[in-house]
Structure formats: structure tokens, C-alpha cells
Amino acid sequence: MRAESDDMNIGGVMIGGAILIAMILCAAVAAYFLLMHWHTPFAGANTNAPDWPIAGAPLLSEPRGEIERYRADKQLRLHSYGWVDKNAGVAHIPIDIAMQMLIEKSEQRVP
């Protein structure tokens, strides 16, 4: 049986370290160029616009009035008659009447 050597191959370790450092540098350079490409505005872009996309509605300084109007509109819709699509003949009815109609329909099915 042959014994292992206590010597370490310094040349192999140095080559491996150099390869690792080269790969890290390549990744950093690639990331830099990708970020520079993505942050460059296209022709005709609004230069006053922020660099990030803005999704959704703008924030309101006093949202209470807006939410109260929204809720009032939804309550009106729940408790009134109206057309959803008049050409297709689709209408909405008050929720309490719709629930009562469903109860009556389900009672007719039960023998």
C-alpha cells in the first residue's frame, strides 16, 4: 500500500484560484454592461420620468373621501336595478331580491 504525500500542489491551487478570480471578474463586467444597457433610455423617452416603472393608482393625501365614494357606489349597485349590457339583455338586480330568488329556486328542486 502506498502512503499519501504531505506535499500540496501549489501550482494547481494557484491555477484554480486564478480561474476563480477570472470568472468573478467576467461576471462583474457582464453585470455592469447589462445594467448600463437597461438604464439607458430609448429614443423619445420622457427624460423627466423616473427610471422605474410605476404601477397602480397614485397615492392620495386624503383617501377617506375616495373610499367613501367607492363604497357608496358599490352599495348603490348592490341595492338597485340597472343594465350591465343592455344589448345582450343582461341586467343587475338588488342583492336581497337575487338571494330570495335563489332560495325559492332551490326550494322548488327539493322534493
Short mmCIF file of N, CA and C in Angstrom, two decimals:
data_model
loop_
_atom_site.label_atom_id
_atom_site.label_comp_id
_atom_site.label_asym_id
_atom_site.label_seq_id
_atom_site.Cartn_x
_atom_site.Cartn_y
_atom_site.Cartn_z
N MET A 1 0.84 -1.16 0.00
CA MET A 1 0.00 0.00 0.00
C MET A 1 0.89 1.24 0.00
N ARG A 2 0.48 2.23 -0.78
CA ARG A 2 1.28 3.43 -0.94
C ARG A 2 0.76 4.54 -0.04
N ALA A 3 1.63 5.25 0.63
CA ALA A 3 1.25 6.33 1.53
C ALA A 3 1.04 7.62 0.73
N GLU A 4 0.12 8.44 1.22
CA GLU A 4 -0.12 9.73 0.57
C GLU A 4 1.00 10.70 0.90
N SER A 5 1.22 11.60 -0.02
CA SER A 5 2.25 12.61 0.17
C SER A 5 1.69 13.78 0.96
N ASP A 6 2.50 14.36 1.81
CA ASP A 6 2.08 15.53 2.57
C ASP A 6 2.26 16.81 1.77
N ASP A 7 2.84 16.71 0.62
CA ASP A 7 3.08 17.89 -0.20
C ASP A 7 1.79 18.30 -0.93
N MET A 8 1.63 19.59 -1.12
CA MET A 8 0.47 20.14 -1.81
C MET A 8 0.94 20.71 -3.13
N ASN A 9 0.14 20.55 -4.16
CA ASN A 9 0.49 21.06 -5.47
C ASN A 9 0.11 22.54 -5.52
N ILE A 10 1.08 23.38 -5.20
CA ILE A 10 0.86 24.82 -5.14
C ILE A 10 0.48 25.38 -6.51
N GLY A 11 1.06 24.85 -7.55
CA GLY A 11 0.76 25.32 -8.90
C GLY A 11 -0.71 25.10 -9.25
N GLY A 12 -1.26 23.95 -8.90
CA GLY A 12 -2.67 23.65 -9.16
C GLY A 12 -3.60 24.57 -8.39
N VAL A 13 -3.24 24.85 -7.13
CA VAL A 13 -4.05 25.75 -6.31
C VAL A 13 -4.02 27.16 -6.91
N MET A 14 -2.86 27.59 -7.35
CA MET A 14 -2.73 28.93 -7.95
C MET A 14 -3.54 29.02 -9.24
N ILE A 15 -3.48 28.00 -10.07
CA ILE A 15 -4.24 28.00 -11.33
C ILE A 15 -5.74 28.01 -11.02
N GLY A 16 -6.18 27.20 -10.06
CA GLY A 16 -7.59 27.17 -9.68
C GLY A 16 -8.06 28.52 -9.14
N GLY A 17 -7.22 29.15 -8.32
CA GLY A 17 -7.57 30.47 -7.79
C GLY A 17 -7.65 31.52 -8.88
N ALA A 18 -6.72 31.46 -9.83
CA ALA A 18 -6.73 32.42 -10.93
C ALA A 18 -7.97 32.24 -11.79
N ILE A 19 -8.37 31.01 -12.02
CA ILE A 19 -9.59 30.75 -12.81
C ILE A 19 -10.82 31.28 -12.07
N LEU A 20 -10.87 31.06 -10.77
CA LEU A 20 -12.00 31.55 -9.97
C LEU A 20 -12.08 33.07 -9.99
N ILE A 21 -10.95 33.75 -9.84
CA ILE A 21 -10.93 35.21 -9.88
C ILE A 21 -11.34 35.72 -11.27
N ALA A 22 -10.87 35.05 -12.32
CA ALA A 22 -11.23 35.46 -13.68
C ALA A 22 -12.74 35.31 -13.91
N MET A 23 -13.34 34.24 -13.40
CA MET A 23 -14.79 34.04 -13.56
C MET A 23 -15.57 35.12 -12.80
N ILE A 24 -15.12 35.49 -11.61
CA ILE A 24 -15.80 36.54 -10.84
C ILE A 24 -15.70 37.88 -11.56
N LEU A 25 -14.54 38.18 -12.10
CA LEU A 25 -14.38 39.43 -12.85
C LEU A 25 -15.25 39.46 -14.10
N CYS A 26 -15.33 38.33 -14.81
CA CYS A 26 -16.19 38.27 -16.01
C CYS A 26 -17.65 38.50 -15.64
N ALA A 27 -18.11 37.89 -14.54
CA ALA A 27 -19.50 38.07 -14.11
C ALA A 27 -19.76 39.52 -13.72
N ALA A 28 -18.80 40.17 -13.05
CA ALA A 28 -18.97 41.56 -12.65
C ALA A 28 -19.03 42.47 -13.87
N VAL A 29 -18.17 42.24 -14.86
CA VAL A 29 -18.17 43.06 -16.08
C VAL A 29 -19.48 42.86 -16.84
N ALA A 30 -19.94 41.61 -16.95
CA ALA A 30 -21.20 41.34 -17.64
C ALA A 30 -22.36 42.02 -16.93
N ALA A 31 -22.40 41.97 -15.60
CA ALA A 31 -23.48 42.62 -14.84
C ALA A 31 -23.43 44.13 -15.04
N TYR A 32 -22.25 44.71 -15.07
CA TYR A 32 -22.11 46.14 -15.28
C TYR A 32 -22.68 46.55 -16.64
N PHE A 33 -22.31 45.82 -17.69
CA PHE A 33 -22.80 46.18 -19.02
C PHE A 33 -24.29 45.95 -19.17
N LEU A 34 -24.82 44.91 -18.55
CA LEU A 34 -26.27 44.68 -18.59
C LEU A 34 -27.01 45.82 -17.89
N LEU A 35 -26.53 46.23 -16.73
CA LEU A 35 -27.20 47.32 -16.02
C LEU A 35 -27.11 48.63 -16.79
N MET A 36 -25.98 48.89 -17.41
CA MET A 36 -25.84 50.11 -18.21
C MET A 36 -26.78 50.08 -19.41
N HIS A 37 -26.96 48.93 -20.01
CA HIS A 37 -27.86 48.80 -21.16
C HIS A 37 -29.31 49.01 -20.74
N TRP A 38 -29.72 48.44 -19.62
CA TRP A 38 -31.10 48.54 -19.18
C TRP A 38 -31.45 49.93 -18.67
N HIS A 39 -30.50 50.71 -18.19
CA HIS A 39 -30.79 52.04 -17.67
C HIS A 39 -30.68 53.13 -18.72
N THR A 40 -30.30 52.80 -19.92
CA THR A 40 -30.21 53.78 -20.98
C THR A 40 -31.59 54.00 -21.56
N PRO A 41 -32.14 55.23 -21.53
CA PRO A 41 -33.47 55.46 -22.07
C PRO A 41 -33.48 55.30 -23.59
N PHE A 42 -34.59 54.80 -24.11
CA PHE A 42 -34.72 54.64 -25.55
C PHE A 42 -35.03 55.99 -26.18
N ALA A 43 -34.91 56.05 -27.49
CA ALA A 43 -35.13 57.31 -28.22
C ALA A 43 -36.56 57.79 -27.99
N GLY A 44 -36.71 59.04 -27.67
CA GLY A 44 -38.04 59.62 -27.45
C GLY A 44 -38.57 59.41 -26.06
N ALA A 45 -37.75 58.87 -25.17
CA ALA A 45 -38.21 58.62 -23.81
C ALA A 45 -38.37 59.94 -23.06
N ASN A 46 -39.30 59.95 -22.14
CA ASN A 46 -39.52 61.12 -21.30
C ASN A 46 -38.37 61.21 -20.30
N THR A 47 -37.57 62.24 -20.41
CA THR A 47 -36.40 62.35 -19.53
C THR A 47 -36.78 62.78 -18.12
N ASN A 48 -38.00 63.29 -17.93
CA ASN A 48 -38.45 63.66 -16.58
C ASN A 48 -39.05 62.49 -15.83
N ALA A 49 -39.30 61.39 -16.52
CA ALA A 49 -39.91 60.23 -15.89
C ALA A 49 -38.89 59.51 -15.03
N PRO A 50 -39.35 58.86 -13.96
CA PRO A 50 -38.42 58.10 -13.12
C PRO A 50 -37.88 56.89 -13.87
N ASP A 51 -36.78 56.32 -13.37
CA ASP A 51 -36.15 55.18 -14.02
C ASP A 51 -36.89 53.87 -13.80
N TRP A 52 -37.81 53.81 -12.84
CA TRP A 52 -38.51 52.57 -12.54
C TRP A 52 -39.95 52.67 -13.01
N PRO A 53 -40.57 51.53 -13.33
CA PRO A 53 -41.98 51.56 -13.74
C PRO A 53 -42.88 51.81 -12.55
N ILE A 54 -43.93 52.57 -12.78
CA ILE A 54 -44.90 52.87 -11.72
C ILE A 54 -46.20 52.16 -12.09
N ALA A 55 -46.63 51.27 -11.21
CA ALA A 55 -47.85 50.51 -11.47
C ALA A 55 -48.92 50.92 -10.47
N GLY A 56 -50.17 50.85 -10.88
CA GLY A 56 -51.27 51.12 -9.98
C GLY A 56 -51.65 52.59 -9.93
N ALA A 57 -52.61 52.87 -9.08
CA ALA A 57 -53.12 54.23 -8.94
C ALA A 57 -52.17 55.06 -8.09
N PRO A 58 -52.16 56.37 -8.31
CA PRO A 58 -51.31 57.22 -7.47
C PRO A 58 -51.83 57.27 -6.04
N LEU A 59 -50.95 57.51 -5.10
CA LEU A 59 -51.34 57.63 -3.70
C LEU A 59 -52.05 58.96 -3.49
N LEU A 60 -53.05 58.94 -2.64
CA LEU A 60 -53.81 60.14 -2.34
C LEU A 60 -53.44 60.66 -0.96
N SER A 61 -53.42 61.98 -0.81
CA SER A 61 -53.11 62.54 0.50
C SER A 61 -54.28 62.37 1.46
N GLU A 62 -55.51 62.38 0.95
CA GLU A 62 -56.72 62.18 1.76
C GLU A 62 -57.58 61.10 1.10
N PRO A 63 -57.30 59.83 1.32
CA PRO A 63 -58.04 58.78 0.64
C PRO A 63 -59.43 58.50 1.21
N ARG A 64 -59.75 59.08 2.38
CA ARG A 64 -61.03 58.78 3.03
C ARG A 64 -62.22 59.12 2.12
N GLY A 65 -62.21 60.27 1.50
CA GLY A 65 -63.32 60.66 0.62
C GLY A 65 -63.44 59.74 -0.57
N GLU A 66 -62.31 59.33 -1.12
CA GLU A 66 -62.32 58.42 -2.28
C GLU A 66 -62.91 57.07 -1.91
N ILE A 67 -62.51 56.51 -0.77
CA ILE A 67 -63.03 55.20 -0.37
C ILE A 67 -64.50 55.28 -0.01
N GLU A 68 -64.93 56.40 0.57
CA GLU A 68 -66.35 56.55 0.89
C GLU A 68 -67.19 56.63 -0.38
N ARG A 69 -66.71 57.34 -1.40
CA ARG A 69 -67.43 57.38 -2.68
C ARG A 69 -67.47 55.99 -3.33
N TYR A 70 -66.35 55.28 -3.24
CA TYR A 70 -66.29 53.92 -3.81
C TYR A 70 -67.31 53.01 -3.12
N ARG A 71 -67.32 53.04 -1.80
CA ARG A 71 -68.25 52.17 -1.05
C ARG A 71 -69.70 52.56 -1.32
N ALA A 72 -70.00 53.85 -1.41
CA ALA A 72 -71.37 54.29 -1.70
C ALA A 72 -71.80 53.81 -3.08
N ASP A 73 -70.89 53.87 -4.05
CA ASP A 73 -71.18 53.39 -5.40
C ASP A 73 -71.48 51.89 -5.39
N LYS A 74 -70.69 51.12 -4.63
CA LYS A 74 -70.91 49.68 -4.57
C LYS A 74 -72.21 49.34 -3.85
N GLN A 75 -72.54 50.09 -2.79
CA GLN A 75 -73.81 49.87 -2.09
C GLN A 75 -74.99 50.18 -3.00
N LEU A 76 -74.90 51.26 -3.77
CA LEU A 76 -75.95 51.61 -4.71
C LEU A 76 -76.14 50.48 -5.73
N ARG A 77 -75.02 49.95 -6.21
CA ARG A 77 -75.09 48.86 -7.20
C ARG A 77 -75.72 47.61 -6.59
N LEU A 78 -75.42 47.31 -5.31
CA LEU A 78 -75.98 46.13 -4.65
C LEU A 78 -77.48 46.23 -4.42
N HIS A 79 -77.99 47.44 -4.30
CA HIS A 79 -79.40 47.61 -3.92
C HIS A 79 -80.24 48.30 -4.99
N SER A 80 -79.82 48.20 -6.25
CA SER A 80 -80.59 48.86 -7.30
C SER A 80 -80.70 47.96 -8.53
N TYR A 81 -81.57 48.39 -9.43
CA TYR A 81 -81.73 47.74 -10.73
C TYR A 81 -80.94 48.52 -11.77
N GLY A 82 -80.45 47.83 -12.78
CA GLY A 82 -79.74 48.52 -13.85
C GLY A 82 -79.24 47.56 -14.90
N TRP A 83 -78.78 48.11 -15.99
CA TRP A 83 -78.25 47.31 -17.08
C TRP A 83 -76.75 47.08 -16.91
N VAL A 84 -76.34 45.84 -17.12
CA VAL A 84 -74.92 45.51 -17.22
C VAL A 84 -74.52 45.63 -18.68
N ASP A 85 -75.33 44.99 -19.56
CA ASP A 85 -75.14 45.08 -21.01
C ASP A 85 -76.53 45.06 -21.64
N LYS A 86 -77.03 46.24 -21.98
CA LYS A 86 -78.40 46.35 -22.48
C LYS A 86 -78.57 45.61 -23.80
N ASN A 87 -77.58 45.67 -24.69
CA ASN A 87 -77.68 45.00 -25.99
C ASN A 87 -77.77 43.48 -25.83
N ALA A 88 -77.09 42.94 -24.83
CA ALA A 88 -77.13 41.49 -24.60
C ALA A 88 -78.28 41.09 -23.69
N GLY A 89 -78.98 42.09 -23.13
CA GLY A 89 -80.11 41.80 -22.26
C GLY A 89 -79.68 41.36 -20.86
N VAL A 90 -78.52 41.80 -20.40
CA VAL A 90 -78.01 41.42 -19.08
C VAL A 90 -78.22 42.60 -18.14
N ALA A 91 -78.92 42.33 -17.03
CA ALA A 91 -79.21 43.38 -16.04
C ALA A 91 -78.75 42.92 -14.67
N HIS A 92 -78.67 43.88 -13.73
CA HIS A 92 -78.41 43.53 -12.33
C HIS A 92 -79.62 43.92 -11.52
N ILE A 93 -79.84 43.13 -10.46
CA ILE A 93 -80.99 43.37 -9.58
C ILE A 93 -80.46 43.50 -8.15
N PRO A 94 -81.28 44.05 -7.23
CA PRO A 94 -80.83 44.16 -5.85
C PRO A 94 -80.45 42.80 -5.25
N ILE A 95 -79.44 42.79 -4.42
CA ILE A 95 -78.89 41.55 -3.87
C ILE A 95 -79.90 40.78 -3.04
N ASP A 96 -80.73 41.48 -2.26
CA ASP A 96 -81.69 40.76 -1.41
C ASP A 96 -82.75 40.07 -2.26
N ILE A 97 -83.14 40.67 -3.36
CA ILE A 97 -84.11 40.03 -4.27
C ILE A 97 -83.45 38.84 -4.96
N ALA A 98 -82.20 38.99 -5.38
CA ALA A 98 -81.48 37.89 -6.03
C ALA A 98 -81.33 36.70 -5.09
N MET A 99 -81.01 36.96 -3.82
CA MET A 99 -80.88 35.87 -2.85
C MET A 99 -82.22 35.19 -2.61
N GLN A 100 -83.29 35.97 -2.53
CA GLN A 100 -84.61 35.38 -2.33
C GLN A 100 -85.01 34.51 -3.52
N MET A 101 -84.67 34.96 -4.74
CA MET A 101 -84.97 34.16 -5.93
C MET A 101 -84.19 32.85 -5.91
N LEU A 102 -82.94 32.87 -5.47
CA LEU A 102 -82.15 31.64 -5.38
C LEU A 102 -82.73 30.68 -4.35
N ILE A 103 -83.20 31.22 -3.23
CA ILE A 103 -83.81 30.37 -2.20
C ILE A 103 -85.05 29.71 -2.75
N GLU A 104 -85.91 30.48 -3.41
CA GLU A 104 -87.14 29.93 -3.98
C GLU A 104 -86.82 28.88 -5.04
N LYS A 105 -85.81 29.15 -5.86
CA LYS A 105 -85.43 28.19 -6.90
C LYS A 105 -84.90 26.90 -6.29
N SER A 106 -84.11 27.00 -5.22
CA SER A 106 -83.56 25.80 -4.60
C SER A 106 -84.66 25.00 -3.87
N GLU A 107 -85.70 25.70 -3.32
CA GLU A 107 -86.80 25.02 -2.67
C GLU A 107 -87.66 24.27 -3.68
N GLN A 108 -87.73 24.75 -4.90
CA GLN A 108 -88.51 24.07 -5.93
C GLN A 108 -87.84 22.76 -6.35
N ARG A 109 -86.52 22.68 -6.25
CA ARG A 109 -85.79 21.46 -6.63
C ARG A 109 -85.92 20.36 -5.59
N VAL A 110 -86.07 20.76 -4.31
CA VAL A 110 -86.11 19.75 -3.25
C VAL A 110 -87.49 19.10 -3.28
N PRO A 111 -87.55 17.75 -3.37
CA PRO A 111 -88.87 17.07 -3.41
C PRO A 111 -89.55 17.03 -2.07
#
